[in-house]
Short mmCIF file of C-alpha atoms (C1' of nucleotides) in Angstrom, two decimals:
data_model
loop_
_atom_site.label_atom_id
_atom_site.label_comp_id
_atom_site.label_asym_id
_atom_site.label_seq_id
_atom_site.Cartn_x
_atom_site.Cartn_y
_atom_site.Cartn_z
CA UNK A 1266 0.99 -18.37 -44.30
CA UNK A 1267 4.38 -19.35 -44.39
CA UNK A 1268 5.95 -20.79 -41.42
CA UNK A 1269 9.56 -19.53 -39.90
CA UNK A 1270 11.57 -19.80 -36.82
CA UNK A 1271 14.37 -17.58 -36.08
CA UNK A 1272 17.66 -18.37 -34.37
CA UNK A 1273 21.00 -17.57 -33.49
CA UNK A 1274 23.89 -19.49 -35.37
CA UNK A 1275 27.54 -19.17 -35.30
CA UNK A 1276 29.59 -20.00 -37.96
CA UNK A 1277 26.83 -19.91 -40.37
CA UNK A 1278 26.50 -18.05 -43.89
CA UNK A 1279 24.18 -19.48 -46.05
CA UNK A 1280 25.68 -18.29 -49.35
CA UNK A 1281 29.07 -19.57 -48.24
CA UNK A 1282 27.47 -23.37 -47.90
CA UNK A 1283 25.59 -22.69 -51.10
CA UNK A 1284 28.98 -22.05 -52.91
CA UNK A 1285 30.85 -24.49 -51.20
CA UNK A 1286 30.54 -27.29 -54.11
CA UNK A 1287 29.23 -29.86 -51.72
CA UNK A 1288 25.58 -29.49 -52.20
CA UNK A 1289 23.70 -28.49 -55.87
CA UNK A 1290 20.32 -27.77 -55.14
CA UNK A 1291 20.83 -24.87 -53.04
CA UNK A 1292 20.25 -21.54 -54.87
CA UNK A 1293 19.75 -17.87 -54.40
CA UNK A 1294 16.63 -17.05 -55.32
CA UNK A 1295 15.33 -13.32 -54.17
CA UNK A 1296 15.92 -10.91 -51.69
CA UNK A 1297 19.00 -12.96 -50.01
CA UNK A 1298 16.86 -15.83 -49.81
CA UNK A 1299 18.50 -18.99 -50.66
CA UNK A 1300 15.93 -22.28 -51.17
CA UNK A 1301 17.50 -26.00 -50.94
CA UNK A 1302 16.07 -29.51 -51.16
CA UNK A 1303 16.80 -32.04 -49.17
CA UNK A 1304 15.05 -35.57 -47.96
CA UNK A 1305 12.13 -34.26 -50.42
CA UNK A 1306 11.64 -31.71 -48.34
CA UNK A 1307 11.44 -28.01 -49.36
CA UNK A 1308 13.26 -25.28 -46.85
CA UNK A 1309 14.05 -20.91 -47.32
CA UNK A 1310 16.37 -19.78 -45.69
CA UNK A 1311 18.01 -16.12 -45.12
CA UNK A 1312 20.20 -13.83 -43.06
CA UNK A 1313 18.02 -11.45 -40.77
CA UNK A 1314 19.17 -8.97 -38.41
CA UNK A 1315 22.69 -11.59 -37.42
CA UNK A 1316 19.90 -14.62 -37.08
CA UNK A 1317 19.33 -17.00 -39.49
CA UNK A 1318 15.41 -17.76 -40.50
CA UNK A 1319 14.26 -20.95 -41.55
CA UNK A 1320 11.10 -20.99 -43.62
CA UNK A 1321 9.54 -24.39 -41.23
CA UNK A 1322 8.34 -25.26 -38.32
CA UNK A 1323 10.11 -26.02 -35.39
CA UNK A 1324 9.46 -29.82 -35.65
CA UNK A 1325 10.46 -29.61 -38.84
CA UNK A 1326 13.52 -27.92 -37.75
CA UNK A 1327 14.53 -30.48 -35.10
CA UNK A 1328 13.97 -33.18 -36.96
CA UNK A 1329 15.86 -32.27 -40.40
CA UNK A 1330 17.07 -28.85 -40.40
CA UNK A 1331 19.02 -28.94 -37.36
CA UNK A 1332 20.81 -32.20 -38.05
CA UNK A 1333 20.79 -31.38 -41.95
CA UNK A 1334 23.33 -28.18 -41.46
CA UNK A 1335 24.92 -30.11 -39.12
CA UNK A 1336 24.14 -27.61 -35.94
CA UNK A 1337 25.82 -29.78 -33.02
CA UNK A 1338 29.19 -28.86 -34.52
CA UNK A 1339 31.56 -26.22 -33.04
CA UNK A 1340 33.36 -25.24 -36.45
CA UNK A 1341 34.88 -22.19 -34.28
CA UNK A 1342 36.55 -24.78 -32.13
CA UNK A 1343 37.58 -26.61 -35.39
CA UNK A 1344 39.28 -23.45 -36.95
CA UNK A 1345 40.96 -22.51 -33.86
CA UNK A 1346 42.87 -25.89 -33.49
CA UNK A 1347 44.33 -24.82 -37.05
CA UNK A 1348 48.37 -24.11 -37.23
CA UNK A 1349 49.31 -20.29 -36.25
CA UNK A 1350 51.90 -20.22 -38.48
CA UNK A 1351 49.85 -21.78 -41.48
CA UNK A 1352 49.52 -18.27 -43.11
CA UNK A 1353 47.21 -20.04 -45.56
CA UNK A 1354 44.67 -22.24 -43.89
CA UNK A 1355 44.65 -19.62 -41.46
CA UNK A 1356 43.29 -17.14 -44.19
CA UNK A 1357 41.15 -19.80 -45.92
CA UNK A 1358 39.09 -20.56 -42.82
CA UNK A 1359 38.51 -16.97 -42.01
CA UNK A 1360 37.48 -16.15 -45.60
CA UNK A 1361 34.73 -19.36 -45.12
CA UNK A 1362 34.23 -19.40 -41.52
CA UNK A 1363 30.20 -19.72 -42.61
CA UNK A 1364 30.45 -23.09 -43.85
CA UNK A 1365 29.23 -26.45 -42.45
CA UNK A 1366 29.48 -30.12 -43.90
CA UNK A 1367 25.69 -30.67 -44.83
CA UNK A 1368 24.34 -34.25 -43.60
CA UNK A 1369 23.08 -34.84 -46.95
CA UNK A 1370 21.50 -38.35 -48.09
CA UNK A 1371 23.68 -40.70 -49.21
CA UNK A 1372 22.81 -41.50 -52.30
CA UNK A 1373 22.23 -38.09 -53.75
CA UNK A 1374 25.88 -37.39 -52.82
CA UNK A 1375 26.95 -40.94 -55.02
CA UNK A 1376 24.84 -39.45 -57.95
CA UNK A 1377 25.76 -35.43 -57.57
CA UNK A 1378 29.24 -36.54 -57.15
CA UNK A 1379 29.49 -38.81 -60.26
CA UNK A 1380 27.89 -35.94 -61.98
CA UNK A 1381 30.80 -33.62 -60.76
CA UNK A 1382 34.15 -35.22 -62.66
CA UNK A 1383 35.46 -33.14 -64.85
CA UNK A 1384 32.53 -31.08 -64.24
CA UNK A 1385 32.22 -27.29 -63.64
CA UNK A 1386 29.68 -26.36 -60.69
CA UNK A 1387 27.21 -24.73 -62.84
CA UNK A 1388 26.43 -27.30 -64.98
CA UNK A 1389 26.74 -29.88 -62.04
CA UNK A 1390 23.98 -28.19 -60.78
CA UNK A 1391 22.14 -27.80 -64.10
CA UNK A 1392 22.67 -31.37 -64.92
CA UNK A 1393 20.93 -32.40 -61.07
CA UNK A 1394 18.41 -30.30 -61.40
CA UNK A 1395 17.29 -31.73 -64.90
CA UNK A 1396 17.77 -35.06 -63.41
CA UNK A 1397 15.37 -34.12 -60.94
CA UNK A 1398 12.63 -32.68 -63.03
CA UNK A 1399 12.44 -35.48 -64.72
CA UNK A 1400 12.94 -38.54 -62.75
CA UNK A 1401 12.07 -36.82 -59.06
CA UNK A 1402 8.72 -36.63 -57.63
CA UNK A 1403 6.92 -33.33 -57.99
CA UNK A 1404 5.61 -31.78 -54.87
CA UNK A 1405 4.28 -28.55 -54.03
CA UNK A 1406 5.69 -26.32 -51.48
CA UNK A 1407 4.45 -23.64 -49.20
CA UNK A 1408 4.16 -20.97 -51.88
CA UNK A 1409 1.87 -23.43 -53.96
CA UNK A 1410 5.04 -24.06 -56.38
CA UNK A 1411 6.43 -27.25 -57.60
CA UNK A 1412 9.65 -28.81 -56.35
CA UNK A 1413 11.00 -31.86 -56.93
CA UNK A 1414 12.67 -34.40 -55.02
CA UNK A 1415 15.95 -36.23 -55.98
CA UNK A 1416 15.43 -39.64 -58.23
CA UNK A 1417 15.59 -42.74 -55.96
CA UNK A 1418 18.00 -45.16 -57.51
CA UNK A 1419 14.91 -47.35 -58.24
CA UNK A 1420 14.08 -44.41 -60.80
CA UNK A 1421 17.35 -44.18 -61.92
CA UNK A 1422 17.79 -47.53 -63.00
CA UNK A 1423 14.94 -47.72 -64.99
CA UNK A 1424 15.76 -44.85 -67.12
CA UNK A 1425 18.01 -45.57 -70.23
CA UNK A 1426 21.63 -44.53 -70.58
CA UNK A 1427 20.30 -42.80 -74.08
CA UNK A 1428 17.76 -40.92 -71.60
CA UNK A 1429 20.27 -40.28 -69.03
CA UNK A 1430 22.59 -38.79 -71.63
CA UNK A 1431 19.84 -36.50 -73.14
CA UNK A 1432 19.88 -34.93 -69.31
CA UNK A 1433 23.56 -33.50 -70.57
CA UNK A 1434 25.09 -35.89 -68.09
CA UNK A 1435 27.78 -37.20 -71.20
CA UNK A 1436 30.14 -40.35 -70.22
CA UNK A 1437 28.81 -40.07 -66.98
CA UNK A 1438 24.99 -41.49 -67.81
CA UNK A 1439 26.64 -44.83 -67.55
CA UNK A 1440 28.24 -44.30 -64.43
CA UNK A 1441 24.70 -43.54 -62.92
CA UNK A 1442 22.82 -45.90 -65.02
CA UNK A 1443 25.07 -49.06 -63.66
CA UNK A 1444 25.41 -47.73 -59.66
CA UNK A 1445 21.30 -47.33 -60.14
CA UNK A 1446 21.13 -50.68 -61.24
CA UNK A 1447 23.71 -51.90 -58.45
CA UNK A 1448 22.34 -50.66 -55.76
CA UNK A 1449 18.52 -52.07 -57.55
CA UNK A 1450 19.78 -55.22 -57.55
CA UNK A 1451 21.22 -55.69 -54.18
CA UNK A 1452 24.22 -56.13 -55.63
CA UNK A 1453 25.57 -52.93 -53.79
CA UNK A 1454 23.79 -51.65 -50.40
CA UNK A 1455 23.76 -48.21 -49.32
CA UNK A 1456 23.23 -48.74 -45.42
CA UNK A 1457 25.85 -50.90 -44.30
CA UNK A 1458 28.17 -48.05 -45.31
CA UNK A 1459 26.69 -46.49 -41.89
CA UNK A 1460 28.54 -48.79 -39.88
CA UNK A 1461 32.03 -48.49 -41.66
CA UNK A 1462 34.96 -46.61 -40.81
CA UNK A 1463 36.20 -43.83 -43.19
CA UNK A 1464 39.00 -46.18 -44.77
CA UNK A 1465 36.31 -49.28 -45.35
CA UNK A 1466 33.70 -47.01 -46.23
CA UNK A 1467 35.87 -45.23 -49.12
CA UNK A 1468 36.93 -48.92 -50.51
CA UNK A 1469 33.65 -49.92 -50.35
CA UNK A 1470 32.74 -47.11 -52.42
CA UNK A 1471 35.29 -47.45 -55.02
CA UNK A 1472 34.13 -50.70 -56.49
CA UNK A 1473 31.21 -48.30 -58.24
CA UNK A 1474 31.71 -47.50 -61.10
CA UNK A 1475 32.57 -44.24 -62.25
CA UNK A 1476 33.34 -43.59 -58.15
CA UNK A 1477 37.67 -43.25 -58.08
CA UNK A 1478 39.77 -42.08 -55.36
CA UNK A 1479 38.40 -38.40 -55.21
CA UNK A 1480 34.95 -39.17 -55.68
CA UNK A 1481 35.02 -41.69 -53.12
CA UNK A 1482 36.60 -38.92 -50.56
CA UNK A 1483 33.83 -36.55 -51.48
CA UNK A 1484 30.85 -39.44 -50.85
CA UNK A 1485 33.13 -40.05 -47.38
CA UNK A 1486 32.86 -36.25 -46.45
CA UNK A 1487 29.55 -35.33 -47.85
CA UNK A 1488 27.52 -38.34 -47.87
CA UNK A 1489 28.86 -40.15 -44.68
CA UNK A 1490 30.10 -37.27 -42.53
CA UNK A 1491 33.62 -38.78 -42.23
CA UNK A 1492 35.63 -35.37 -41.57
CA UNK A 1493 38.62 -37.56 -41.45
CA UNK A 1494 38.26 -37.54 -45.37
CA UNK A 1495 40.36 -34.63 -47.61
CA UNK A 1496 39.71 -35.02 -51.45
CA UNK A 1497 41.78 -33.85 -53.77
CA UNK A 1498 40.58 -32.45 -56.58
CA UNK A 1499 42.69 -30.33 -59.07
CA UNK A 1500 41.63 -27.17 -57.01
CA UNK A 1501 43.47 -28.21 -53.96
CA UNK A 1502 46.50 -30.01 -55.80
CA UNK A 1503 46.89 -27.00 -57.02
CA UNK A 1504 47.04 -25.37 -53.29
CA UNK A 1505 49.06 -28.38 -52.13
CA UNK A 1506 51.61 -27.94 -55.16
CA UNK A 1507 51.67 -24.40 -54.08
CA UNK A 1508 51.59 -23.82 -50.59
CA UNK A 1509 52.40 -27.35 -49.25
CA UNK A 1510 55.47 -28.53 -51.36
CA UNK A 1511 56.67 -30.68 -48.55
CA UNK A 1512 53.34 -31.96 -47.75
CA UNK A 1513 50.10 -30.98 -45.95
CA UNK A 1514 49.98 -31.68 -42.01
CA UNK A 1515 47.09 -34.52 -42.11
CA UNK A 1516 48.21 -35.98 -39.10
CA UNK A 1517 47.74 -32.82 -37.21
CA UNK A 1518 44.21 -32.47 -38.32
CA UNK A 1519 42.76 -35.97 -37.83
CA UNK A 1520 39.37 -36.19 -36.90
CA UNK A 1521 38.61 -32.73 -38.96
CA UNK A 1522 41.32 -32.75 -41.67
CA UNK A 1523 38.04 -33.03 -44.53
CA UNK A 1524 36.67 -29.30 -42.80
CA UNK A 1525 39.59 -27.49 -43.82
CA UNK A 1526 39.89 -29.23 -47.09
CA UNK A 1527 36.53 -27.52 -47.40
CA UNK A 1528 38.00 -24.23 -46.33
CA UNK A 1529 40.79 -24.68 -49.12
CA UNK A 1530 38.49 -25.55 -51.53
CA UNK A 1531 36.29 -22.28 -51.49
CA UNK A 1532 39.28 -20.41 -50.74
CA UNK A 1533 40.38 -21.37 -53.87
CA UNK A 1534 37.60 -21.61 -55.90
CA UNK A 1535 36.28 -17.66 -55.14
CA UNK A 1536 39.79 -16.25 -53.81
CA UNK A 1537 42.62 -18.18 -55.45
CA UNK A 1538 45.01 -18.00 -58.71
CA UNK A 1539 41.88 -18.69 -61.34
CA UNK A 1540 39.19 -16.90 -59.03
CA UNK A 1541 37.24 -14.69 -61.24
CA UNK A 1542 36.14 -11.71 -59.48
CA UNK A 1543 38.94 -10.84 -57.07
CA UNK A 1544 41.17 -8.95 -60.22
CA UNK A 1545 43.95 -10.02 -58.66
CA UNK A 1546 46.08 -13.23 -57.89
CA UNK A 1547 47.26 -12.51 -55.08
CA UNK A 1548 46.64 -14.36 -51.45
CA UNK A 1549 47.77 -11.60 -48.92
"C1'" DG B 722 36.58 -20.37 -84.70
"C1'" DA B 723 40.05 -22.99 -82.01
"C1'" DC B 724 41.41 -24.27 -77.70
"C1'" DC B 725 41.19 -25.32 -72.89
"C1'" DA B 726 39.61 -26.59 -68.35
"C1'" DG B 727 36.04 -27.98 -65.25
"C1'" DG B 728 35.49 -30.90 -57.52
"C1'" DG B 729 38.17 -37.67 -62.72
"C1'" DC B 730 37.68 -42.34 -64.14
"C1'" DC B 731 38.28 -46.40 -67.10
"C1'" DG B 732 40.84 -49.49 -69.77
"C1'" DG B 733 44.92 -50.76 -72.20
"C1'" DC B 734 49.67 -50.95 -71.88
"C1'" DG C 806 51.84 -46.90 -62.52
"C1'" DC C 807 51.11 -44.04 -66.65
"C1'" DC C 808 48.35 -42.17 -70.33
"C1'" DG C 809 44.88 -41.49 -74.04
"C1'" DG C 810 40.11 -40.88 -74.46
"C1'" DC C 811 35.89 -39.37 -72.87
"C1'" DC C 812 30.63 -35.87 -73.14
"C1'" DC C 813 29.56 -31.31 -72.95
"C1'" DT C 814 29.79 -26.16 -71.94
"C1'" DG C 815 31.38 -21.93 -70.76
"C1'" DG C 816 35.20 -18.94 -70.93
"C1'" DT C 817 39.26 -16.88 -73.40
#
DNA sequence: GACCAGGGCCGGC
DNA sequence: GCCGGCCCTGGT
């Protein structure tokens, strides 16, 4: 029988994370369900009556799920320290007041995010998933099906670049293949980033290669938890070029600036000019 | 079918 | 600091 726990959660919509381009193996699979996979584990999770179930135990819960969707974080108090008169971010934090910044592991935010350049998010997502199937380890999860876990960069850097590329991944295989290798080797280590601040952390992070500016921000915010961080992708240049011509307020939002860039960016993304869906281009 | 953009980066200038 | 090239796919 499957296990679950029930709870209350503010600020919490599971679709909204799933779509919020920071994490790829989190789908919709039936009935509202979402699944995601994380620190080889294997988690459900759904909407129920305003609570949110979690397909685990409670020790499981406390000691991955909780810290996982980052559940010690007042995002309400976040969004209401957010600029009156900033029409926009005001709108774009209502519109994804569900989201959280996922504690994800480290390195499977440095691979996912090389993946991502010049990437759309379905094929990110296809492209980690292969990548999974067939360097992860297969487990089986409480339904009897198989999962698999993310590569370890010890799996990674034994694969070819000619292998890597058959996984769809094009230029980027030897971005992968070569931070695999680096991190292998010793010649790059993972956990001393821990103990950096945001600005050491992102140089640090930026002698990969294949890891620039913006996909140093993104390993920052996703991989690290350093809020402080606000990538910009061509999503939110966009939204800067537009609705911040003389600049967006970073100073103001110091300490959480990388939460509303999050906002922005599925504002954007599902609402904005380009949105498909909406039939319309307008933003109130 | 052609063309473009998608959570950019590298290397040459 | 700027710019061409890069893998591949899905959408127009």
């Amino acid at each position: 029988m499957e296990p679950m726990i029930k709870m209350n959660v503010d600020n919490f919509r599971i679709e909204q994370i799933a779509d919020s381009g920071q994490c790829f193996r989190m789908n919709s699979i039936e009935n509202g369900r979402y699944s995601v996979i994380a620190f080889g584990e294997y988690l459900e999770l759904w909407h129920e009556e305003g609570q949110v179930c979690f397909s685990c135990s409670q020790e499981e819960y406390e000691q991955l799920w909780h810290s996982y969707f980052d559940m010690d974080t007042d995002y309400g108090r976040m969004r209401k320290q957010i600029d009156p008169s900033d029409e926009y971010l005001i709108c774009a934090a209502e519109y994804g007041s569900g989201i959280r910044i996922l504690r994800q592991e480290l390195w499977e935010v440095i691979v996912t995010f090389l993946i991502s350049q010049q990437n759309n998010m379905k094929r990110i997502r296809k492209c980690t998933e292969t990548l999974c199937q067939q360097y992860g380890e297969g487990k089986t999860n409480f339904k009897g099906n198989v999962f698999y876990s993310f590569p370890t960069a010890e799996a990674l850097a034994e694969v070819s670049e000619e292998e890597l590329r058959a996984c769809n991944l094009g230029y980027r295989a030897k971005y992968i293949k070569r931070t695999a290798q680096a991190v292998v080797d010793g010649n790059f280590s993972l956990s001393p980033l821990f103990d950096l601040e945001y600005e050491e952390a992102k140089k640090e992070l930026i002698k990969l290669y294949g890891v620039g500016v913006k996909v140093a921000d993104c390993i920052c915010l996703f991989g690290l938890h350093h809020v402080d961080a606000f990538p910009i992708d061509t999503h939110i240049l966009k939204v800067l070029e537009c609705y911040y011509p003389n600049g967006f307020p970073l100073e103001r939002y110091q300490g959480f600036a990388g939460i509303l860039q999050q906002y922005a960016f599925y504002y954007d993304v599902n609402h904005g000019l380009n949105a498909k869906g909406t039939g319309s281009s307008t933003i109130r």
